[in-house]
XYZ file of C-alpha atoms in Angstrom:
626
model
C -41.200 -293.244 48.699
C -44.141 -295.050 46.697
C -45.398 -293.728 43.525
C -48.868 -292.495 43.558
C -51.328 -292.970 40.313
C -53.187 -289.903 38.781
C -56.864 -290.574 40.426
C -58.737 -289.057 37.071
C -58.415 -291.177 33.933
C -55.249 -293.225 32.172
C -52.345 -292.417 30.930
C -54.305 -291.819 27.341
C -56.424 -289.368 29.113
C -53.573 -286.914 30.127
C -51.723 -287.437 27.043
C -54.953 -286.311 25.212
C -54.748 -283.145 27.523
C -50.866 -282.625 27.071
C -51.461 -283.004 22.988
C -54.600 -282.363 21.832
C -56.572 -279.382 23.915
C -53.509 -276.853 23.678
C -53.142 -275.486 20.339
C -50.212 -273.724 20.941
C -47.175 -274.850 23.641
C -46.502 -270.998 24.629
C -49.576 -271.300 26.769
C -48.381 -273.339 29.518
C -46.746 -270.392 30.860
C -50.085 -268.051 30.630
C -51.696 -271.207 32.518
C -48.785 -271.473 35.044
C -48.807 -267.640 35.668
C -52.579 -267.308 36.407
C -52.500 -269.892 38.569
C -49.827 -268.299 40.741
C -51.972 -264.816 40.173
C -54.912 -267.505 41.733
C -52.382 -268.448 44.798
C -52.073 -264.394 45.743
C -55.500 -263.489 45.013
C -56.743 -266.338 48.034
C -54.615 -264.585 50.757
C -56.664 -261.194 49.825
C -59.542 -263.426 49.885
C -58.516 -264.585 53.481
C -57.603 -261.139 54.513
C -61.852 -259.962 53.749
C -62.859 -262.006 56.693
C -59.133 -262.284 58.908
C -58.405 -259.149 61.259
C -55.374 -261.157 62.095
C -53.863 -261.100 58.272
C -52.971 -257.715 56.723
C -52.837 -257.762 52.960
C -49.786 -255.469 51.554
C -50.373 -255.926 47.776
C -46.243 -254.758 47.644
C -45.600 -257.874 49.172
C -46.904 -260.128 46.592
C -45.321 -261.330 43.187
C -44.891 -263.989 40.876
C -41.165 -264.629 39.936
C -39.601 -266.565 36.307
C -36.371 -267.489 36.644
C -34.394 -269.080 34.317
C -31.461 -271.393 35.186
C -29.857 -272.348 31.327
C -26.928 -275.140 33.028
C -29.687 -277.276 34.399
C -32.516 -276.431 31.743
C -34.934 -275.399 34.203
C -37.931 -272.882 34.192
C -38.970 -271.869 37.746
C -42.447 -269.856 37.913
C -42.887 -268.619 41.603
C -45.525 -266.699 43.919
C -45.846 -265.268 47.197
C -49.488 -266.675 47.505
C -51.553 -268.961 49.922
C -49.404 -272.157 48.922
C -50.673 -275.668 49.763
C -51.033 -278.674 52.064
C -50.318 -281.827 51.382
C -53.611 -282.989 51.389
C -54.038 -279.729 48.791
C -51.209 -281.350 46.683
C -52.968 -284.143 46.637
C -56.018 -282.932 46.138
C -55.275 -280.071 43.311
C -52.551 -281.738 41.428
C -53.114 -285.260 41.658
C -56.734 -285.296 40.284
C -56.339 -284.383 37.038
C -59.084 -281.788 35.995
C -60.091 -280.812 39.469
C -59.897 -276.596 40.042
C -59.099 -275.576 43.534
C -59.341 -272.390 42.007
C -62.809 -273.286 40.742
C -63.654 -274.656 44.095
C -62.350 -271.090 46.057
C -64.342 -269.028 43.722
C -67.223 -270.694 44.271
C -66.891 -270.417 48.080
C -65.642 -267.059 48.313
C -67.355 -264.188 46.651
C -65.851 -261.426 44.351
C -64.746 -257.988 46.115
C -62.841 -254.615 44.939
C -62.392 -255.937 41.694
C -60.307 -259.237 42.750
C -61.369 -262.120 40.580
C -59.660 -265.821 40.739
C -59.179 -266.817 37.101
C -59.197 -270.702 37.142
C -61.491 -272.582 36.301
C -60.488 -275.832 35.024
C -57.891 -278.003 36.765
C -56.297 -279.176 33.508
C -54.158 -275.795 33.073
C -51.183 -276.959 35.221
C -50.515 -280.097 33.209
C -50.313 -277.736 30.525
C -46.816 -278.038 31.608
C -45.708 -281.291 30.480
C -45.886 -279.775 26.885
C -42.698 -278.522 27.166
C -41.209 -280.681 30.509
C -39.751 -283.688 31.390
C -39.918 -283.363 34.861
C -42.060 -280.814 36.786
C -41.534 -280.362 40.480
C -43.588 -278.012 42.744
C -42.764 -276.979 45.930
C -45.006 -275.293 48.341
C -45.850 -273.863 51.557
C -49.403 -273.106 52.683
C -50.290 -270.138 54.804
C -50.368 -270.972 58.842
C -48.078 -274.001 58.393
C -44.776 -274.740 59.567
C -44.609 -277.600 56.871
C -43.641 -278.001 53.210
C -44.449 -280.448 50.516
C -42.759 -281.003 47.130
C -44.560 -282.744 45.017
C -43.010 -284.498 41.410
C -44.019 -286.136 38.033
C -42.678 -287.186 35.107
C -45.923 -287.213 33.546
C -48.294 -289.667 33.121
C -46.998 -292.994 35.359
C -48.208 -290.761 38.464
C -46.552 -288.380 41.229
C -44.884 -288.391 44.160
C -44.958 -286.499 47.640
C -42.803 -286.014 50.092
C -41.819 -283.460 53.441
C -39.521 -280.732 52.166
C -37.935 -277.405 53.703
C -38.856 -273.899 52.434
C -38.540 -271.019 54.436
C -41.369 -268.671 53.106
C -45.430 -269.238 52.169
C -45.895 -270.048 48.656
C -45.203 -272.149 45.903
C -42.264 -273.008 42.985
C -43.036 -274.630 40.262
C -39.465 -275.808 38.219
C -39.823 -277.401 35.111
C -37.306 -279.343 33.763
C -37.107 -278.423 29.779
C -37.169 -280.900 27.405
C -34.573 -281.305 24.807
C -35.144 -279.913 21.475
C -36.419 -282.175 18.489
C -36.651 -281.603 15.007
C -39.840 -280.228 15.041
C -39.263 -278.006 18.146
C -37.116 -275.513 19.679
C -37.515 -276.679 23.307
C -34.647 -273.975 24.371
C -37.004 -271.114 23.325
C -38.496 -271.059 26.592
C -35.155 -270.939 28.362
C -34.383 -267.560 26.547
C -35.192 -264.604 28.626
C -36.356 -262.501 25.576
C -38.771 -265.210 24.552
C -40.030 -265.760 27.890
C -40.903 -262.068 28.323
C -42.712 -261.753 24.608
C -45.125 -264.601 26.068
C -45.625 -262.967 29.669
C -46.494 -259.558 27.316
C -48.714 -261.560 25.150
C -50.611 -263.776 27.793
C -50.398 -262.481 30.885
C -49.454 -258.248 30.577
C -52.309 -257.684 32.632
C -52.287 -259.416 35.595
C -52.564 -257.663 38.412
C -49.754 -258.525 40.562
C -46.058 -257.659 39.193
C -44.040 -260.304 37.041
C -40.565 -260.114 37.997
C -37.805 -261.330 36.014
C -33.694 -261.243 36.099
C -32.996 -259.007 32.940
C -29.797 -258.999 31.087
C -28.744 -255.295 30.082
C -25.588 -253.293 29.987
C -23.570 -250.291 31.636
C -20.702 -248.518 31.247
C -17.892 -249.865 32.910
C -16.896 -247.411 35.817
C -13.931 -245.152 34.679
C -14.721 -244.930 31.530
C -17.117 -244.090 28.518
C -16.831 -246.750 25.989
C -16.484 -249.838 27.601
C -20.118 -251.649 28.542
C -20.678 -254.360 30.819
C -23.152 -256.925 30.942
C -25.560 -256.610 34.325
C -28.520 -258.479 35.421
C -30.870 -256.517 37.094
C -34.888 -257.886 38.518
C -37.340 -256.411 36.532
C -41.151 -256.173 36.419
C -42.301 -257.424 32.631
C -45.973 -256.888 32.813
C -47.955 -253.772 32.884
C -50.811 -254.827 35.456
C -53.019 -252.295 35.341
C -54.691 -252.343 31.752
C -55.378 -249.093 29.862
C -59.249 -250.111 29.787
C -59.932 -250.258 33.284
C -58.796 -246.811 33.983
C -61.457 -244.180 34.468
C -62.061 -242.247 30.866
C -61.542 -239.247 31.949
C -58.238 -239.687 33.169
C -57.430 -241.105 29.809
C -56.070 -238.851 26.997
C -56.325 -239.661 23.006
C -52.575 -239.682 23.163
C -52.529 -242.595 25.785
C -55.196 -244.393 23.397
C -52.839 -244.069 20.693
C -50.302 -245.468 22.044
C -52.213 -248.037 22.991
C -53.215 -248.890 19.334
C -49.245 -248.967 18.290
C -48.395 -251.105 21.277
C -50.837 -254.125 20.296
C -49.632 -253.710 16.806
C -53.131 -253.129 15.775
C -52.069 -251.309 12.809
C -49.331 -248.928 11.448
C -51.443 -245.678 11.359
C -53.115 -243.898 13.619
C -56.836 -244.723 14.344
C -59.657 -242.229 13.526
C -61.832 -242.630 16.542
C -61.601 -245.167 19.637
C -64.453 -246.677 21.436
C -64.317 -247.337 25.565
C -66.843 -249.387 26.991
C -67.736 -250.303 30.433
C -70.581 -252.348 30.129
C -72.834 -253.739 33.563
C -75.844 -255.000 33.566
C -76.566 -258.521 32.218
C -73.195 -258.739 31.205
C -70.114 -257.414 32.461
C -67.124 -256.649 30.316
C -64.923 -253.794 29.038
C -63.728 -252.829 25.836
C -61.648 -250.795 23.657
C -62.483 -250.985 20.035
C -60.466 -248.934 17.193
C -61.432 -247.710 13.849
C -58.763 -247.526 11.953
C -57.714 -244.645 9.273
C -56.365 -246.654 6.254
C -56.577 -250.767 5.112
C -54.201 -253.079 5.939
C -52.164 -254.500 2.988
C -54.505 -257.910 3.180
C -57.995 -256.695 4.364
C -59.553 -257.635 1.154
C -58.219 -261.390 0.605
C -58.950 -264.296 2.154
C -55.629 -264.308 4.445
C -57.401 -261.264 6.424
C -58.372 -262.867 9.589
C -60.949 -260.721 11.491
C -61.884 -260.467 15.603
C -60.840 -258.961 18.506
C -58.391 -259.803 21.409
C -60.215 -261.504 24.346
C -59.255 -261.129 27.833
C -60.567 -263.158 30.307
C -59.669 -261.640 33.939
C -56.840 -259.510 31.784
C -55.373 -263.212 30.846
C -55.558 -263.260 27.127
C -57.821 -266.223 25.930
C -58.013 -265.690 22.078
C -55.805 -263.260 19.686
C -58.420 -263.020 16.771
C -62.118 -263.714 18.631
C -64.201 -263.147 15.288
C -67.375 -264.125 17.180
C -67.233 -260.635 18.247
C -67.439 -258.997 15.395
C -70.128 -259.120 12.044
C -68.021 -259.187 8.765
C -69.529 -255.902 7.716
C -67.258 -254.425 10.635
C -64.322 -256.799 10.910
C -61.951 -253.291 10.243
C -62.641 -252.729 14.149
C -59.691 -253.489 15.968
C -59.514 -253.837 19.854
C -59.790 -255.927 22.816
C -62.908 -257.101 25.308
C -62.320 -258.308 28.591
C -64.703 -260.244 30.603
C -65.438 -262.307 34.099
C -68.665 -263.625 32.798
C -67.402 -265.486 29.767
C -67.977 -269.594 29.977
C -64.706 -270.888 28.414
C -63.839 -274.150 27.694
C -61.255 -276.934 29.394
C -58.221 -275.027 27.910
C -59.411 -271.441 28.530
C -58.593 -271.043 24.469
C -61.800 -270.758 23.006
C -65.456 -270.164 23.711
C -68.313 -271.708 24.107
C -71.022 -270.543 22.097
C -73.098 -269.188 25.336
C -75.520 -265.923 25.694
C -73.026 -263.763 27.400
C -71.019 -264.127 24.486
C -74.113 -263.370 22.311
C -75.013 -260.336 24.245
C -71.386 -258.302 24.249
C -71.412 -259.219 20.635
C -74.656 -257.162 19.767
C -73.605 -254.478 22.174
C -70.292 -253.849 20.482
C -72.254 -253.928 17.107
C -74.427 -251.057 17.853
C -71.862 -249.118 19.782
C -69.599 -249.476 16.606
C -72.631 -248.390 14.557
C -73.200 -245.284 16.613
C -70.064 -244.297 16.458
C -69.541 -244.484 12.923
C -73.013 -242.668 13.018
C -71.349 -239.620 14.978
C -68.674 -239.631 13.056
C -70.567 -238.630 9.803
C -72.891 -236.040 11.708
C -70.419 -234.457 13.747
C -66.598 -235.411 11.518
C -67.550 -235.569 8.383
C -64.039 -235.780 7.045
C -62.639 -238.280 8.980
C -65.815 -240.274 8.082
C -65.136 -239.887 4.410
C -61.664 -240.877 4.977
C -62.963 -243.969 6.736
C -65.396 -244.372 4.087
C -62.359 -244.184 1.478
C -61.062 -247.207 3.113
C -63.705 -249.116 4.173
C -67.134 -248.177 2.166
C -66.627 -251.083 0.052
C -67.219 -253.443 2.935
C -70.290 -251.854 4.434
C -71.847 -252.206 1.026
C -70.952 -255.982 1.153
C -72.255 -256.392 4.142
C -75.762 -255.287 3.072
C -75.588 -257.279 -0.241
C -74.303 -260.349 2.018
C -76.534 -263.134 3.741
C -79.506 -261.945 1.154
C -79.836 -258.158 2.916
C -80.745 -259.479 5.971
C -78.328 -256.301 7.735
C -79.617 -253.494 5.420
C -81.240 -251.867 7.624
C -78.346 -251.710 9.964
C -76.049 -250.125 7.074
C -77.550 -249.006 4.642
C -77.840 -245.037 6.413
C -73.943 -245.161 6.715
C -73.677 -245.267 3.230
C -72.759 -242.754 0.174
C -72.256 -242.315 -3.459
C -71.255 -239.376 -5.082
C -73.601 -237.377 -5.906
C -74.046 -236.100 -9.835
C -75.283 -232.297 -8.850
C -73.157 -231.981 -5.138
C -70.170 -233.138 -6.869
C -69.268 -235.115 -3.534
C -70.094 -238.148 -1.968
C -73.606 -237.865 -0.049
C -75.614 -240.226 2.159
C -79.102 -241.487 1.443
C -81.044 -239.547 3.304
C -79.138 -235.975 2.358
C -79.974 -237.395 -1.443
C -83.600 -238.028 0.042
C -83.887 -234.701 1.482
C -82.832 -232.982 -2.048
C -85.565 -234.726 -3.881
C -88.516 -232.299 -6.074
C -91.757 -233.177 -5.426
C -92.725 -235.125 -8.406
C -89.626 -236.878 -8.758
C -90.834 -240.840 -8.331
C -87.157 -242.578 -8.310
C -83.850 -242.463 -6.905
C -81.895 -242.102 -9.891
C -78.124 -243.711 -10.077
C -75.797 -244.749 -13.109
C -73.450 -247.217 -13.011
C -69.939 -247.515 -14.486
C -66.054 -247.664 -14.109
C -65.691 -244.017 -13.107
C -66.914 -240.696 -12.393
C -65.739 -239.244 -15.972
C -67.277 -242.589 -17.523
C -70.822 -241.947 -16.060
C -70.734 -238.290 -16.644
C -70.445 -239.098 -20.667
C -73.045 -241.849 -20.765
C -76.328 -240.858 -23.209
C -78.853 -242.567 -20.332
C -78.173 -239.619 -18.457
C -78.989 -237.190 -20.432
C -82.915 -236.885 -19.466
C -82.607 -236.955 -15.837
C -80.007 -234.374 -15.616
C -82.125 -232.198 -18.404
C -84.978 -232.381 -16.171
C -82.364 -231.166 -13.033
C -82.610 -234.604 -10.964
C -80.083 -235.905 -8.757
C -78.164 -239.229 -9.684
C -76.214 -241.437 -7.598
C -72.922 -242.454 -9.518
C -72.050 -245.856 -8.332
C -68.401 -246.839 -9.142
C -67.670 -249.892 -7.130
C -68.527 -253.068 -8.383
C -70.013 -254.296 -5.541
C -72.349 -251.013 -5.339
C -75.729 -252.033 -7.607
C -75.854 -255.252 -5.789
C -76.172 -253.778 -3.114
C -78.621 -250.787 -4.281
C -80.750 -254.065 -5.868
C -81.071 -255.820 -2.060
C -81.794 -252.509 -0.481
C -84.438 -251.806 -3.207
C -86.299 -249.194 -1.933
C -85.301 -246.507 0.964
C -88.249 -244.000 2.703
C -90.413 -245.544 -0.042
C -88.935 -244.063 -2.817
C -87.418 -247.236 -5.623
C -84.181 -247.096 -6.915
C -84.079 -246.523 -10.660
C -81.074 -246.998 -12.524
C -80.758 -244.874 -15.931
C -80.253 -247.526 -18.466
C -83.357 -249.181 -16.999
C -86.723 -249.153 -19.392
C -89.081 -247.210 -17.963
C -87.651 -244.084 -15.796
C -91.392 -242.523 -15.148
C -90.226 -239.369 -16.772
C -92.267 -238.457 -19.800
C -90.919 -237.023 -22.965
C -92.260 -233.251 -23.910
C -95.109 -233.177 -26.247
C -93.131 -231.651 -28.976
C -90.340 -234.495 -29.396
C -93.462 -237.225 -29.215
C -94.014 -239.209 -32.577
C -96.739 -239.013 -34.160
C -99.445 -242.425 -34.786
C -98.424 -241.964 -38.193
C -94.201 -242.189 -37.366
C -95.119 -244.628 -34.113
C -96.284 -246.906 -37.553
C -93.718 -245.982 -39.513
C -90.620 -246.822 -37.115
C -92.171 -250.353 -36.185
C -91.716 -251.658 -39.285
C -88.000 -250.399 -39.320
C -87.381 -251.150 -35.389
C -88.574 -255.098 -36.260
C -86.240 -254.994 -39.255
C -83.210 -253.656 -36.890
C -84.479 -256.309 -34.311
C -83.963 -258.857 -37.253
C -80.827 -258.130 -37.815
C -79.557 -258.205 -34.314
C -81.689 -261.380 -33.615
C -80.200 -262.911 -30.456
C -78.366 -259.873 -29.505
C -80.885 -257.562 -28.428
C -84.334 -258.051 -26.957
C -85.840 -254.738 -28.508
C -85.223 -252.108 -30.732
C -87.791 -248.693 -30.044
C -87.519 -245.248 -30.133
C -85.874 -243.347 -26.924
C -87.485 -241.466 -24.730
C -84.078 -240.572 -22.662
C -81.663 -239.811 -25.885
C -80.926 -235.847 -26.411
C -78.128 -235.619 -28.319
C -76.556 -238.815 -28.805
C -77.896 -240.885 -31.677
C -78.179 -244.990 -29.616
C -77.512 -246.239 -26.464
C -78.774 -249.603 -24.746
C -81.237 -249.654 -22.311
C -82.202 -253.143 -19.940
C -85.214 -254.775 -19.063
C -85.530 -257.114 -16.033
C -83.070 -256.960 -12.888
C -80.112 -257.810 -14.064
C -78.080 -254.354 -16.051
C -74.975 -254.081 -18.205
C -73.238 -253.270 -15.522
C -73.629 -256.190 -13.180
C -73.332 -258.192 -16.634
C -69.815 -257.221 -16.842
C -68.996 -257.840 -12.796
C -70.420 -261.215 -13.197
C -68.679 -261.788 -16.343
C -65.250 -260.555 -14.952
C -65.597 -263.226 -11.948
C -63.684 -266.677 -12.222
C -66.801 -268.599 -11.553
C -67.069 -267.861 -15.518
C -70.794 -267.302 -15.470
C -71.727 -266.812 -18.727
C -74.643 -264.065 -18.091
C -76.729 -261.892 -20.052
C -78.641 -258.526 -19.746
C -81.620 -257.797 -21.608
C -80.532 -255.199 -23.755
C -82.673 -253.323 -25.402
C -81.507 -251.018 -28.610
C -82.893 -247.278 -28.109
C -82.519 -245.156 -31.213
C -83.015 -241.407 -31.039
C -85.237 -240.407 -33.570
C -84.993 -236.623 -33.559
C -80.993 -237.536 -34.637
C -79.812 -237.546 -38.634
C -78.877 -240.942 -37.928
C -82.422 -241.753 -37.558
C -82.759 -240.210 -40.983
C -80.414 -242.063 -42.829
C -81.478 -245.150 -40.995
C -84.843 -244.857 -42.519
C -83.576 -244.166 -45.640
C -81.731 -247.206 -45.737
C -84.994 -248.849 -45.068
C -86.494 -247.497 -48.080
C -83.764 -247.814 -50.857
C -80.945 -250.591 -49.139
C -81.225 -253.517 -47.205
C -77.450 -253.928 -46.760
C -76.787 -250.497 -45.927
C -79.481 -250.936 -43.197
C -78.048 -254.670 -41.894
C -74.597 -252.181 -41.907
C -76.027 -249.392 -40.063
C -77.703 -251.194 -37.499
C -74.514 -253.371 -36.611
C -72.602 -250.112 -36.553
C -74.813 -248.636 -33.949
C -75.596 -251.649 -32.302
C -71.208 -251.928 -31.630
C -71.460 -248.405 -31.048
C -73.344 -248.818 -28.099
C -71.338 -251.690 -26.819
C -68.637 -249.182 -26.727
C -70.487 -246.903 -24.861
C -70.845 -249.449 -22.009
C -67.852 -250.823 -22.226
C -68.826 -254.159 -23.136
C -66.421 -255.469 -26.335
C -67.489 -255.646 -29.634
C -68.075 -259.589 -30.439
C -66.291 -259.084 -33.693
C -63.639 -255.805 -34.170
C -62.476 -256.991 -37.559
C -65.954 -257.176 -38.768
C -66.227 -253.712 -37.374
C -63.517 -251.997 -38.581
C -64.530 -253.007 -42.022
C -68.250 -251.825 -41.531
C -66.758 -248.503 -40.740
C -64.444 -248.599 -43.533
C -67.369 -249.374 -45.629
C -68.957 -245.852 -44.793
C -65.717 -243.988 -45.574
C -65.510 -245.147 -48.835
């Protein structure tokens, strides 16, 4: 019996395939299993247009059998099997698709899809084999063929005898190495944690000899081992059942079953999308952050199905960072994959589930503050912080997309509130949205910037994340009203007439306001009088975009920017500090260089910014004790 030479491309060329387009070994059996799910999908195919061939679904399966003394795999079917010219054909041109070739002649009906459609999937199997053998049967003949290669040199083919139509493929495992555990795939539990993985979903059963245990007859404590056949894969996927037969419960389950994520997801999304695309979908939004979502190790996407054959575990083309908390699968026909069926190429259909997953996630998220406010807040809890990246990210360009799911907590409501409730709230002749900035909720509530806004009963936005005024700064303005932070200069609310200076004083305090500005050269931009100030005697104002607050954010990064605010000194004049300031003026130039530093660190306090010097400080206020 002559050997027979690949008719595609050298050696090189299959050992490129074998090597280089699988990125993981574990696939050969998804490739070998589909392409048995292929073999049984033709004969319903045949059936469409044959009175004379009755299709009995309970009739068809694909079998893995495991034989551990002679290191072979066997994956089997009950499907349309092959010729010898087929064998020829199909297996000994490598990266033709009979599959490929069927579907293209045959057209789609009840559902029934062939998955291949590369021709490369079946030498997937020399990845893990030394020898692979198939033997087959084609439907209407009274002839088999078994066809062997042990690899690249080429194949052979010769007559064989098998009873029944269909086709066995038995690998012959290789021997393990130091770098792989070759009898991994001769273990029955690893064998079925691939079949769930890959191929849970394909529609005909997967039947395998299972190892268990009874008790022994007679008696109660005694077990024996048994091997009974078993079906390992589920077949009918939770997605395309009809929603309304579906239950949150069986959802739920669903969720803990992929391993999604240790709680319990808030809301689920079901899609069954036709149209210019066909896929389905079930997304997940979860109720609490995994242990890693904000580091780099978080890898975000969803689990892609092509057919119900999983393609790709983490498919983050699916999925814009500002929602990569979604969890959930898509499963598609229409998807153009690539020669290894493990990734995608970048094509429109892709494109176009992508955008309609984005604004179904964004409507539901949308419901769920309208109609569940709760469980939005809770979701919020966990996952504000990354909507609010997500508008600061890629210079705004999604703010319009986000920026009505988000909230700050609100300094009159005493709870977090959305934009437009904040909008809503507004008096007429309030110009700004106002919002402060710090560490915490008690923290703002103390700072002396607020004290004119809530004295003339405005709302304020406390924003306590440190990604939060970046983001207020890209959105900028929202239903035409500017965002005004508090320690910004001018906050278009005008003092009463009665706490105005006079000319006279306006005079006056220049001279002394240059002096202070003398003494803090380099530290300050300005000293002037406050128009915000009630009761406290300083605080520090900013002028230009950049505030104390993102000051200390940027500071605090390791890129070790060495940033500054323009800060700008404000000094209540109606305080006795004022008074003894001026004094000072008058009588002591030291006592004034003293005073100003004091209140100057006193300030720097107050934001939380450190004091450049706290020896020198501790002295000064020793100084005035004394």
């Amino acid at each position: 019996m002559a050997k027979k030479e690949f008719k595609a491309e050298s050696k090189r060329m299959l050992e490129m395939m074998i090597n280089s387009i699988y990125t993981q070994k574990e696939i050969f059996l998804r490739e070998l299993i589909s392409n048995a799910s292929d073999a049984i999908d033709k004969i319903y195919y045949k059936a469409l247009s044959d009175e004379g061939l009755v299709f009995n679904k309970e009739d068809y399966y694909v079998k893995v059998t495991v034989d551990k003394a002679s290191r072979t795999l066997t994956i089997s079917d009950t499907g349309i099997g092959m010729t010898e010219e087929e064998m020829e054909s199909n297996l000994g041109i490598i990266a033709r698709s009979g599959s490929l070739a069927f579907k293209n002649e045959n057209e789609a009906k009840d559902g029934h899809d062939i998955i291949g459609q590369f021709g490369v999937g079946f030498y997937s199997a020399f990845m893990v084999a030394d020898d692979v053998v198939v033997i087959s049967k084609a439907l209407g003949s009274d002839k088999a063929f078994k066809w062997e290669s042990l690899g690249a040199d080429g194949y052979t083919i010769e007559p064989y005898e098998k009873e029944t139509v269909g086709t066995e493929v038995i690998l012959t495992i290789k021997e393990n190495t130091e770098d792989e555990q070759y009898d991994d795939y001769l273990e029955e539990y690893r064998l079925k944690s691939i079949i769930k993985k890959y191929s849970d979903f394909i529609r005909f059963p997967i039947k395998m000899d299972v190892t268990g245990s009874q008790p022994k007859e007679g008696s109660e404590t005694e077990f024996e081992e048994v091997v009974e056949e078993q079906t390992v894969n589920s077949m009918v996927p939770i997605w395309r059942k009809n929603k309304n037969e579906l239950t949150t419960e069986d959802y739920d389950n669903f969720y803990a079953e992929k391993r999604y994520g240790y709680d319990k997801p808030l809301k689920h999304i079901h899609i069954s999308a036709d149209g210019a695309v066909e896929y389905n979908a079930i997304l997940f939004i979860p109720e609490s952050t995994p242990y890693d979502y904000y580091t780099k190790e978080y890898e975000k996407g969803l689990e892609l199905y092509s057919n119900g054959v999983l393609i790709m575990s983490k498919s983050a083309d699916l999925l814009p960072d500002y929602f990569s908390f979604v969890k959930g699968m898509v499963d598609s026909s229409d998807l153009s994959l690539n020669i290894s069926r493990e990734m995608l190429q970048h094509d429109r259909q892709l494109t176009l589930i992508a955008k309609n997953i984005k604004n179904k996630i964004k409507s539901q998220l949308q419901s769920l503050l309208k109609d569940e406010r709760d469980k939005y807040e809770l979701f919020y809890k966990a996952f504000g912080r990354q909507l609010k990246f997500g508008v600061y990210n890629d210079y705004g360009i999604n703010k319009e997309t986000l920026q009505d799911l988000l909230m700050f907590y609100s300094s009159t409501e005493k709870k977090l509130v959305t934009l437009d409730e904040y909008i809503a709230r507004m008096p007429e002749e309030q110009k700004f949205i106002y919002y402060a900035s710090g560490e915490s909720v008690e923290r703002i509530e103390k700072l002396p910037q607020t004290e004119i806004v809530a004295d003339k009963g405005y709302e304020m936005l406390y924003l306590t994340d440190d990604i939060d005024e970046f983001a207020i700064k890209v959105i900028a303005t929202y239903k035409e009203k500017e965002f005004k932070s508090v320690s910004s200069g001018d906050l278009g609310i005008e003092a009463d007439e009665s706490e105005k200076p006079t000319e006279a004083e306006e005079s006056e305090n220049k001279e002394l306001f240059e002096a202070m500005k003398g003494i803090l050269s380099g530290k300050v931009k300005n000293v002037k009088a406050s128009k915000r100030l009630k009761t406290h005697p300083v605080c520090l104002s900013t002028e230009g975009e950049l505030t104390i607050e993102m000051e200390k954010i940027l500071k605090s990064m390791s890129t070790g920017q060495d940033v500054q605010a323009d800060k700008v000194l404000e000094i209540n004049i109606n305080h006795e500090v004022f008074h003894s300031l001026k004094a000072a003026a008058e009588t002591d130039q030291e006592k004034l260089s003293l005073y100003t530093h004091l209140l100057y660190n006193q300030a720097l306090l107050i934001e939380g910014l450190q004091v450049s010097d706290p020896v020198q400080f501790t002295n000064d206020i020793c100084k005035i004790m004394v």
